[in-house]
Structures are given as C-alpha cells and as structure tokens.
PDB file of C-alpha atoms in Angstrom:
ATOM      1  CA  UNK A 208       0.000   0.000   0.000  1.00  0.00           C
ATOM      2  CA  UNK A 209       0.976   3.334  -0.622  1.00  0.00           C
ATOM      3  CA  UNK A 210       1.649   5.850   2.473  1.00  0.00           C
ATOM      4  CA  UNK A 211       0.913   9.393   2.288  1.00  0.00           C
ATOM      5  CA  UNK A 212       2.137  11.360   4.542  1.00  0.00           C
ATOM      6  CA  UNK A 213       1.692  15.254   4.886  1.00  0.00           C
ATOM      7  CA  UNK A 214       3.254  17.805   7.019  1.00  0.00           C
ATOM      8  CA  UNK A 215       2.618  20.041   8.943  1.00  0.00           C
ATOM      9  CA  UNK A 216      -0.335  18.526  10.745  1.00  0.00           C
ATOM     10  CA  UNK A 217      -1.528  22.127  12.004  1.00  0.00           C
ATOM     11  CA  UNK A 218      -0.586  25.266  10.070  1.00  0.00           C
ATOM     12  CA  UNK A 219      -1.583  28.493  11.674  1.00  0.00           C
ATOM     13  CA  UNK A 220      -2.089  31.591   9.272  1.00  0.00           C
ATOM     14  CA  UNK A 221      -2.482  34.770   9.875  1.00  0.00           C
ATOM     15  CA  UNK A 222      -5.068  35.904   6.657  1.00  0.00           C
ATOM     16  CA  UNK A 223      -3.484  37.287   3.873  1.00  0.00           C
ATOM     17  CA  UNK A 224      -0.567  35.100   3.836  1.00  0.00           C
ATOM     18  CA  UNK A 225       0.537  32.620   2.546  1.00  0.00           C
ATOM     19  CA  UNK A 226       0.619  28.701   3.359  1.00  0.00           C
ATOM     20  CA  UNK A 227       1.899  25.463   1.865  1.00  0.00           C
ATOM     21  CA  UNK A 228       1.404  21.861   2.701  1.00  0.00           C
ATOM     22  CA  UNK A 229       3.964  19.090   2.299  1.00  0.00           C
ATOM     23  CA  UNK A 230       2.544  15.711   0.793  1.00  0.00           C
ATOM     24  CA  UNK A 231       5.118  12.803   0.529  1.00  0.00           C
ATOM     25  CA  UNK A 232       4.109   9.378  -1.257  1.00  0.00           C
ATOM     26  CA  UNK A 233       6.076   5.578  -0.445  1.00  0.00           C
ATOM     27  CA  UNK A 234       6.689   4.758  -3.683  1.00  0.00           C
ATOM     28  CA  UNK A 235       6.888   7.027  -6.814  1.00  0.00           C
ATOM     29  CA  UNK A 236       2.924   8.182  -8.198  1.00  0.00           C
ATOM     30  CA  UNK A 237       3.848   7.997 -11.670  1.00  0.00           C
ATOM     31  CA  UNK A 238       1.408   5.748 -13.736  1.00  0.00           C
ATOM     32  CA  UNK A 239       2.006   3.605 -16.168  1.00  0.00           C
ATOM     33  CA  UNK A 240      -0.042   6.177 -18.417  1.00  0.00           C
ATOM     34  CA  UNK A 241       2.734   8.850 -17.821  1.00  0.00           C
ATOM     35  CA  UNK A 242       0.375  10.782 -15.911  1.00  0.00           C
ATOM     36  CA  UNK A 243       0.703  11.468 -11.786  1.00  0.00           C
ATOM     37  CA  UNK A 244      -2.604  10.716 -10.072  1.00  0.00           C
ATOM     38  CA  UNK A 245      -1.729  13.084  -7.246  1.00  0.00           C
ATOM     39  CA  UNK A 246      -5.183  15.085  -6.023  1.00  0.00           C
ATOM     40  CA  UNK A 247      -5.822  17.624  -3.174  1.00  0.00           C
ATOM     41  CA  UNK A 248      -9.218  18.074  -1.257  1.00  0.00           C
ATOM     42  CA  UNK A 249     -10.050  21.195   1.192  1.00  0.00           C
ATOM     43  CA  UNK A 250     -12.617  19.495   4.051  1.00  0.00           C
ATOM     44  CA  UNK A 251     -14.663  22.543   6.074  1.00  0.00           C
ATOM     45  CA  UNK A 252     -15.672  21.821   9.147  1.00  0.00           C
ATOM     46  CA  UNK A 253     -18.743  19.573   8.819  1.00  0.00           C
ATOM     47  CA  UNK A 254     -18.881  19.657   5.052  1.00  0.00           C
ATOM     48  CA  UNK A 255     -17.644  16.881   2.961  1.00  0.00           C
ATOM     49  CA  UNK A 256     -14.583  16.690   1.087  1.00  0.00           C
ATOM     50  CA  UNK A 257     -14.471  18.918  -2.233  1.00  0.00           C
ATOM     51  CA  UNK A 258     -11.619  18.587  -4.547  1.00  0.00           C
ATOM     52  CA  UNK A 259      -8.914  21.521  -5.384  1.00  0.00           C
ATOM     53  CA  UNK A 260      -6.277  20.053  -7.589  1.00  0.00           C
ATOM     54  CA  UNK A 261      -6.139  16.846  -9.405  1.00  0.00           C
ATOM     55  CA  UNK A 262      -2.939  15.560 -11.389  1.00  0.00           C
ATOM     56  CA  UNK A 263      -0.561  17.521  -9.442  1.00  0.00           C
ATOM     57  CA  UNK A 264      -1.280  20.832 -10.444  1.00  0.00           C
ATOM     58  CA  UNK A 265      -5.104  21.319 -12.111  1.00  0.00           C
ATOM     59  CA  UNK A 266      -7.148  23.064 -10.456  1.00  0.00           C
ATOM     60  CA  UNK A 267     -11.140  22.027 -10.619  1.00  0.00           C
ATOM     61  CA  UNK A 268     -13.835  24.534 -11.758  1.00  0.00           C
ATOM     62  CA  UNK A 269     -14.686  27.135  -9.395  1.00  0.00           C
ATOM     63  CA  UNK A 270     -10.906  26.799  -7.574  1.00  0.00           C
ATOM     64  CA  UNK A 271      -9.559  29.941  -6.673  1.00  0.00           C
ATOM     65  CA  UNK A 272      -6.489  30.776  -8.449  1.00  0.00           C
ATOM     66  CA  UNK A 273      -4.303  31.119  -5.135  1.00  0.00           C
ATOM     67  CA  UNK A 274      -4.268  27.631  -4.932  1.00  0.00           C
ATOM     68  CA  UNK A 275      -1.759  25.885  -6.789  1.00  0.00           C
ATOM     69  CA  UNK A 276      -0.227  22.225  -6.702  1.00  0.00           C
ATOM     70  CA  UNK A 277       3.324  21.101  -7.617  1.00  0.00           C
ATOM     71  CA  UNK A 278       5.725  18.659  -7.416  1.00  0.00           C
ATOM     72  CA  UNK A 279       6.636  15.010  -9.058  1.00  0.00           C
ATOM     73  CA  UNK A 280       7.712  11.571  -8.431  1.00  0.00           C
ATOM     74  CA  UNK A 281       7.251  11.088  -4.520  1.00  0.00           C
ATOM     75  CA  UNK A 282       7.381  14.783  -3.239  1.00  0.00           C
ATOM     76  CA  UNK A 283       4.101  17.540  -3.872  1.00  0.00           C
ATOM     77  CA  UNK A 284       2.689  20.407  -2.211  1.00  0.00           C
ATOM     78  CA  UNK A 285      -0.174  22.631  -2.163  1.00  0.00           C
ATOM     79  CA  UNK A 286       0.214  26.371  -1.823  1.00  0.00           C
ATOM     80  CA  UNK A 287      -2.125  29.040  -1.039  1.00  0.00           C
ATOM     81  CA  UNK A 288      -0.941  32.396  -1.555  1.00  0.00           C
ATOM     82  CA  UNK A 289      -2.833  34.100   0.479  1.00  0.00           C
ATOM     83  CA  UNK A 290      -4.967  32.310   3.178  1.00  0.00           C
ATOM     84  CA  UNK A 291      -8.437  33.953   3.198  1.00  0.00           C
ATOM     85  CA  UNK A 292     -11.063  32.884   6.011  1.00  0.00           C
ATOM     86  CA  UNK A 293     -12.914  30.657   4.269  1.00  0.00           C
ATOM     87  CA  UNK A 294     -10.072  28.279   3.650  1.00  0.00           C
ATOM     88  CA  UNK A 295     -10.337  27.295   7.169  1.00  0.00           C
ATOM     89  CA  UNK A 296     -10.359  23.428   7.805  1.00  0.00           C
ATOM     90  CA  UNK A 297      -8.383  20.045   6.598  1.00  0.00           C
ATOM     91  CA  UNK A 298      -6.048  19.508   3.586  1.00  0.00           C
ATOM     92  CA  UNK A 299      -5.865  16.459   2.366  1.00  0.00           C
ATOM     93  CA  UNK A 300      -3.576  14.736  -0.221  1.00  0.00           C
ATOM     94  CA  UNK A 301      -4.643  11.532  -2.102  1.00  0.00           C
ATOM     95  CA  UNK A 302      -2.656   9.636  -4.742  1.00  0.00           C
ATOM     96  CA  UNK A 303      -4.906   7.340  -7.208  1.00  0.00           C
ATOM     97  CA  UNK A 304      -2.185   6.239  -8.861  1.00  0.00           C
ATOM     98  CA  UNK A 305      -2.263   2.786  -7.162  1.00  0.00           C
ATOM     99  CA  UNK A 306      -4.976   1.568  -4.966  1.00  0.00           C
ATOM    100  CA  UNK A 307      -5.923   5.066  -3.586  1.00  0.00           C
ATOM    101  CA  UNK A 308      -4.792   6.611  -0.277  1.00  0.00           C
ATOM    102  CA  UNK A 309      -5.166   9.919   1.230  1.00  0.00           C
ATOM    103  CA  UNK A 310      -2.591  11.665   3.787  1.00  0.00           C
ATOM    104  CA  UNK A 311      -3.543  12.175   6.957  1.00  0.00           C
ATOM    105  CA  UNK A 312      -4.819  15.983   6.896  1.00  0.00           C
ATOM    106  CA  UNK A 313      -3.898  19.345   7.751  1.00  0.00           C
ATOM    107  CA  UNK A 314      -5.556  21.662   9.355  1.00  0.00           C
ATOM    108  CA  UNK A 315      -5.359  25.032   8.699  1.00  0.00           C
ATOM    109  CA  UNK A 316      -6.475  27.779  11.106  1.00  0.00           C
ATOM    110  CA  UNK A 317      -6.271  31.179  11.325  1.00  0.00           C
ATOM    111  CA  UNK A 318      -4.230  32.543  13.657  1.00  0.00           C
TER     112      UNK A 318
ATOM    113  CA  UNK B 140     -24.446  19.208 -12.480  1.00  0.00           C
ATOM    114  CA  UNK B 141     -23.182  16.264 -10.799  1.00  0.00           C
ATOM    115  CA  UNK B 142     -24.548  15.323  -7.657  1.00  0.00           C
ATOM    116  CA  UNK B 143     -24.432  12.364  -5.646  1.00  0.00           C
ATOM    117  CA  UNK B 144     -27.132  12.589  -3.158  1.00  0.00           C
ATOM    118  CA  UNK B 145     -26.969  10.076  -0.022  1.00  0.00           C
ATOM    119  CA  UNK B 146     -29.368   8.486   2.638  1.00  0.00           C
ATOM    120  CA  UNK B 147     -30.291   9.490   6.003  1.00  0.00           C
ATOM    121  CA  UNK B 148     -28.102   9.300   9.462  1.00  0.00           C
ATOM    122  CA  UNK B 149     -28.713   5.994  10.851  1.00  0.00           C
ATOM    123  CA  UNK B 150     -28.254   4.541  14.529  1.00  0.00           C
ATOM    124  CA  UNK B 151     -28.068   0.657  14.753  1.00  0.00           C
ATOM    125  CA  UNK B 152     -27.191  -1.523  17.517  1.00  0.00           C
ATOM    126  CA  UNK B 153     -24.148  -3.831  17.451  1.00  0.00           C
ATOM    127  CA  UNK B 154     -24.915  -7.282  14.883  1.00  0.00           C
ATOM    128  CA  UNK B 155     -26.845  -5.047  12.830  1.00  0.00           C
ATOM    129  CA  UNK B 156     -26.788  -4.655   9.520  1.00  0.00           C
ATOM    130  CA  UNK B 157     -26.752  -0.955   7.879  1.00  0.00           C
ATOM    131  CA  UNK B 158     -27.759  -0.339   3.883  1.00  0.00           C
ATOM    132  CA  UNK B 159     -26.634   3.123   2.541  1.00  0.00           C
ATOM    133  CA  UNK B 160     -27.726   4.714  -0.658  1.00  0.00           C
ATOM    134  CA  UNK B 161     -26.180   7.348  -3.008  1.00  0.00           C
ATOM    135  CA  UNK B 162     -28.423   8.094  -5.561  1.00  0.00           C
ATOM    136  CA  UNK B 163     -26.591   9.791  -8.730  1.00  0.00           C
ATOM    137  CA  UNK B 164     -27.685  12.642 -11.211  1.00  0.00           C
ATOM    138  CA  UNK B 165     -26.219  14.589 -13.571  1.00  0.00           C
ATOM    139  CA  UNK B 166     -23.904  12.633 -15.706  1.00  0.00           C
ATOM    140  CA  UNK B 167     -24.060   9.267 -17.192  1.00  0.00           C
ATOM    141  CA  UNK B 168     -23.932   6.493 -14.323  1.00  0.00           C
ATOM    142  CA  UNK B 169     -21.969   4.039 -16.080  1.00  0.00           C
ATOM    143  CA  UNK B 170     -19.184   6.840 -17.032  1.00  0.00           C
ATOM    144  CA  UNK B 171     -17.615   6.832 -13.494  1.00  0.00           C
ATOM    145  CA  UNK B 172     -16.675   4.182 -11.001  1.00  0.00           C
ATOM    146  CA  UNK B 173     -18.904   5.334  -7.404  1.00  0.00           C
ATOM    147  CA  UNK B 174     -16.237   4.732  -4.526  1.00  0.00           C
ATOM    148  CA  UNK B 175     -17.090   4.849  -0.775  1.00  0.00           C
ATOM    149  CA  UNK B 176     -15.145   6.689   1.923  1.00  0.00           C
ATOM    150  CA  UNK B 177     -15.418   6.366   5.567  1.00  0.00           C
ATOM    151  CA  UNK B 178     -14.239   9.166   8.254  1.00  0.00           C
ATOM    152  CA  UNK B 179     -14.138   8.064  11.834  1.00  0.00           C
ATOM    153  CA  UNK B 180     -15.163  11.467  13.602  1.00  0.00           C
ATOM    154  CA  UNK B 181     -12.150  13.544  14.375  1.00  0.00           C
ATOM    155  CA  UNK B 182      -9.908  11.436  12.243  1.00  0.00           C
ATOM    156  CA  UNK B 183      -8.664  11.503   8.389  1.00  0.00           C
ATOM    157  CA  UNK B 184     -10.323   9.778   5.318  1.00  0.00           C
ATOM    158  CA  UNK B 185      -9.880   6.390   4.034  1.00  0.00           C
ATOM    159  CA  UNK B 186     -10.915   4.953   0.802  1.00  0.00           C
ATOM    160  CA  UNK B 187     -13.096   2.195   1.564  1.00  0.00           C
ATOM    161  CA  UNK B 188     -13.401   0.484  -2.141  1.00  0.00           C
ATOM    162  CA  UNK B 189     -15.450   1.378  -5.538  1.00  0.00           C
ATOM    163  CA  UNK B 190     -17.965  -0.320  -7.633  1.00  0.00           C
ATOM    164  CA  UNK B 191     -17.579  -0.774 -11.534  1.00  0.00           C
ATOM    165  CA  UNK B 192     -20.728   1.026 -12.499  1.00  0.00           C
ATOM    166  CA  UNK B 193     -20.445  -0.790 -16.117  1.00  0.00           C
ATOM    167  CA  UNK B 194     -19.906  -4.580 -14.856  1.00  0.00           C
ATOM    168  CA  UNK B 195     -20.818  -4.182 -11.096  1.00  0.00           C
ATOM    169  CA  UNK B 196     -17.631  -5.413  -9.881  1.00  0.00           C
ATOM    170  CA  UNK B 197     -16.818  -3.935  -7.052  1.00  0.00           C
ATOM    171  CA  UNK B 198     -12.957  -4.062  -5.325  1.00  0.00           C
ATOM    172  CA  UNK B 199     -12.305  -3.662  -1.604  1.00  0.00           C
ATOM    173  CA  UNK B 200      -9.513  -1.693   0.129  1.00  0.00           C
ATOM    174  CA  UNK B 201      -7.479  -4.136   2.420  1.00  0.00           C
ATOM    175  CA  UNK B 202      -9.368  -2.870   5.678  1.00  0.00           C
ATOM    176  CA  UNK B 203     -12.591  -3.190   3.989  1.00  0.00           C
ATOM    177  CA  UNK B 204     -13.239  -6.624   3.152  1.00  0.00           C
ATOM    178  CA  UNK B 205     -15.363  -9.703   4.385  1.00  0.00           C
ATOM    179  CA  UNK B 206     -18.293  -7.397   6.158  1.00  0.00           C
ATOM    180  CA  UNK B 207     -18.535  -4.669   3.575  1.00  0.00           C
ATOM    181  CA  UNK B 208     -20.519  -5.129   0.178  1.00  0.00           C
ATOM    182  CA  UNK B 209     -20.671  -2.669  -2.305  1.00  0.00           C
ATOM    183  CA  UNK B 210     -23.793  -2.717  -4.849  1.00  0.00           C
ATOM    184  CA  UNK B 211     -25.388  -0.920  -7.671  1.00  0.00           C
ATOM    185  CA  UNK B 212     -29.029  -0.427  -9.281  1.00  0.00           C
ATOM    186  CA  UNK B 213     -28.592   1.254 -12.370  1.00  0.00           C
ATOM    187  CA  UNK B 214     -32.220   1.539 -13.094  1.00  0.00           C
ATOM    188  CA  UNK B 215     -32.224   4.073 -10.595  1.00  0.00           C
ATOM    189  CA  UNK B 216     -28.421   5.162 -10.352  1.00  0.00           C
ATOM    190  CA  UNK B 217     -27.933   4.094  -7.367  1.00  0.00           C
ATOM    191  CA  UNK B 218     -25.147   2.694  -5.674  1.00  0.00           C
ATOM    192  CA  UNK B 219     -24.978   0.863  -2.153  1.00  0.00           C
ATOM    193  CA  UNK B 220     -22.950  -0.112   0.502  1.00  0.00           C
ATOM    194  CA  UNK B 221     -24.106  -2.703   3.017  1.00  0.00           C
ATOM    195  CA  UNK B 222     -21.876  -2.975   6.375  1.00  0.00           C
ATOM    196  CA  UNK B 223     -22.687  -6.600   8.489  1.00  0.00           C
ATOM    197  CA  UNK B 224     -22.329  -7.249  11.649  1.00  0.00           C
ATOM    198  CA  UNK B 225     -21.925  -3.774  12.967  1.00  0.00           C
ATOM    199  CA  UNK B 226     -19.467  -2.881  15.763  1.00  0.00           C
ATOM    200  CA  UNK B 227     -19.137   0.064  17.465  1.00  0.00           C
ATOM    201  CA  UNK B 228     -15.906   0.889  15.557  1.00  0.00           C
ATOM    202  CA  UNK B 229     -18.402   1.364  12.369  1.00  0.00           C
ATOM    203  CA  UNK B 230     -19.558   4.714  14.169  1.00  0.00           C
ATOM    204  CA  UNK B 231     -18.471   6.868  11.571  1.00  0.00           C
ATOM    205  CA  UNK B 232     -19.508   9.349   8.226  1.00  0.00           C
ATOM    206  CA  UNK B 233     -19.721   7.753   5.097  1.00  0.00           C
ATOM    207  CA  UNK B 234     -19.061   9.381   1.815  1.00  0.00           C
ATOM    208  CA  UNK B 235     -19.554   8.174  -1.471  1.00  0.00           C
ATOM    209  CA  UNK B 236     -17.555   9.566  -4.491  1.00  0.00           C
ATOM    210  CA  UNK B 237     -17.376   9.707  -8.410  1.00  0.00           C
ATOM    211  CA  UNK B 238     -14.804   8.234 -10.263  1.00  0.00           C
ATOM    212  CA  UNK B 239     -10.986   6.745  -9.392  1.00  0.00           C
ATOM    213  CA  UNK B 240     -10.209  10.500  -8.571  1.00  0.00           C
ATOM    214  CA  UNK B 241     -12.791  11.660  -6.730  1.00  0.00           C
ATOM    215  CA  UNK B 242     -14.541  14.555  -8.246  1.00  0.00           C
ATOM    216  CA  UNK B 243     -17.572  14.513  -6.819  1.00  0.00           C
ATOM    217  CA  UNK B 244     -18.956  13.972  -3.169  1.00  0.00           C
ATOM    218  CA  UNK B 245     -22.194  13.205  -1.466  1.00  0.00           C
ATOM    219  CA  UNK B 246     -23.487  14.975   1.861  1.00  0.00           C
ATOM    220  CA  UNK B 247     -22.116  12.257   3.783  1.00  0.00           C
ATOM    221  CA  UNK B 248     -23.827   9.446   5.902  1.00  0.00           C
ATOM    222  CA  UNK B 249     -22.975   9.380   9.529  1.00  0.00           C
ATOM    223  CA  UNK B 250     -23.770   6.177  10.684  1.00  0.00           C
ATOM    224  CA  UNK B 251     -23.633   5.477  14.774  1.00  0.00           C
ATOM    225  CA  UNK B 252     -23.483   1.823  16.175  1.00  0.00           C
ATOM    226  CA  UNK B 253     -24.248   1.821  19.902  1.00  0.00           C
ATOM    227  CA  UNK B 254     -26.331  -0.543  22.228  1.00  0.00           C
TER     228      UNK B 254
END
C-alpha cells in the first residue's frame, strides 16, 4: 500500500498570507499512463470533502487561483498564496495512482 | 451538475446490519466508477473500495473486506454499501464519491453503532 504522509499537521495563518502543505508518497505516483494521479481536497468543518487540484497541479472549476499544486515523483505540495477565512479546515492529499490513499490531513487555522 | 445525493443518518445496535444509498444525477452512471469513503469522527479519510458502475464489480480496500458489500441499481443510479455485523468501531460518516479520482462527493452518511 501506498503511504501518504503530509506535514505540517496544524498550520496556523495569519489571513493574507501565505501557506503550503507538504505531501510525501512511499513509492513514486507515476502511472504507467505517464500521468501522476496526485489530487488535493479542502474538508470545512462539517462539510464533505471537495476537490482543489487533481494531477498535481489542475485546479477544478470554481478553484480559486491562489491555490496551486506542484511537485513530481514522490514529493508535492499545495500552496495558497494568500490564506483567506474561508479556507479554514483540513487539507488532504490523495494519490490514485495505485490503490488510492489519502494523507492524513492538515488543518489550517487562522491565527 | 453532478450530484451524488446520499441516505439518512442511521443509529443501529451492534450485529446489525446498515444499507446506505447514493443516488446519482447529472452525468451518465456508467461513465464513473462510485467509490465509498469512511471518516471516523475527528480522524482523516480512508478509501473504503469502488464499484464498476459498467460490470458491477466492485474491489475492496485491504481494511474493507469480508463485512462490507458494495452494490449498484442502475435503473435508478444508485449505488450501495451494506456494512454486516456492525461494531461500534463502524460509528463513523460515510461518503460516497465519483470516479478513481474523486470529483464529486455526497453529503455524507454518519452512521452510529451503539447498544
């Protein structure tokens, strides 16, 4: 199985600036398509998942353009150039590369 | 627009057996695999398997096999997942989910075990 793991677990923010979130896979998330199956979701507090960024670095309809996703191979990351209120809550990574997996989540709070 | 629209909370005692729906609209059904997530309250998400809305084969994540079944009606667009034999570790939301990358969500299905 492949392990996701994310850092920082907590990221305080004071608005207006910016953030980014670590996301680092077990084994590389390239597929055998050539494409990286690397997704982030935003979670608000008791709301379900929606999804931000899917194949590293395209952001979904509606997606503000202060997100952005990058990386490759086993290392990504989400940034957020400037936090805003309503981007309060969990961060999650996923990979579907290979049976799916999410990170474990960070939350993001405004300091 | 999509939308995957789920069934009520339900409370169920330990043994029990618990049938959740997600109806789909929106898009055609047999486009997208329908996966299932569960969140344990506090905690992260985990991907719980996905159903083949073409052949209705569905595939299990490693934690998620013997009392989970996962199960379509495509007359109605509707995909299912059964939990049997409830324990009080099943107390958790439920999400279902369009396709292998996960697109789309339902409202969620919190589901509570307790005697």
């Amino acid at each position: 199985d492949v392990v996701m793991t994310q850092s920082p677990l907590s990221l305080p923010v004071t608005l207006g600036q910016p953030a980014s979130i670590s996301c680092k896979s077990s084994q590389s998330l390239v597929s055998s398509d050539g494409n990286v199956y690397l997704n982030w979701f935003h979670q608000r507090p008791g709301q379900s998942p929606r999804r931000l960024i899917y194949k590293v670095s395209n952001r979904d309809s509606g997606v503000p353009d202060r997100f952005t996703g990058s990386g490759s191979g086993t290392d990504f990351t989400l940034h957020i150039s400037r936090v805003e209120a309503e981007d309060v809550g969990f961060f999650y990574c996923m990979q579907a590369t290979h049976w799916p997996s999410f990170g474990g989540g960070t939350k993001l709070e405004i300091k | 627009q999509v939308q995957l629209v789920q069934s009520g909370s339900a409370l169920e005692r330990p043994g029990a057996s618990v049938k959740i729906s997600c109806k789909a609209s929106g898009y055609t059904f047999t486009n997208h695999v329908l996966a299932w997530v569960r969140q344990v309250p506090g905690q992260g998400l985990e991907w719980m398997g996905w159903i083949n809305t073409n052949t209705g084969n569905p595939m299990y994540g490693r934690d998620f096999t013997g009392r989970f079944v996962l199960s379509l009606d495509t007359s109605v667009t509707t995909a299912y997942l059964q939990i049997l034999s409830l324990k009080a570790e099943d107390s958790a939301v439920y999400y279902c989910s369009r396709g292998s990358n996960f697109d789309s969500w339902g409202q969620g299905t919190l589901v509570t075990v307790s005697s």
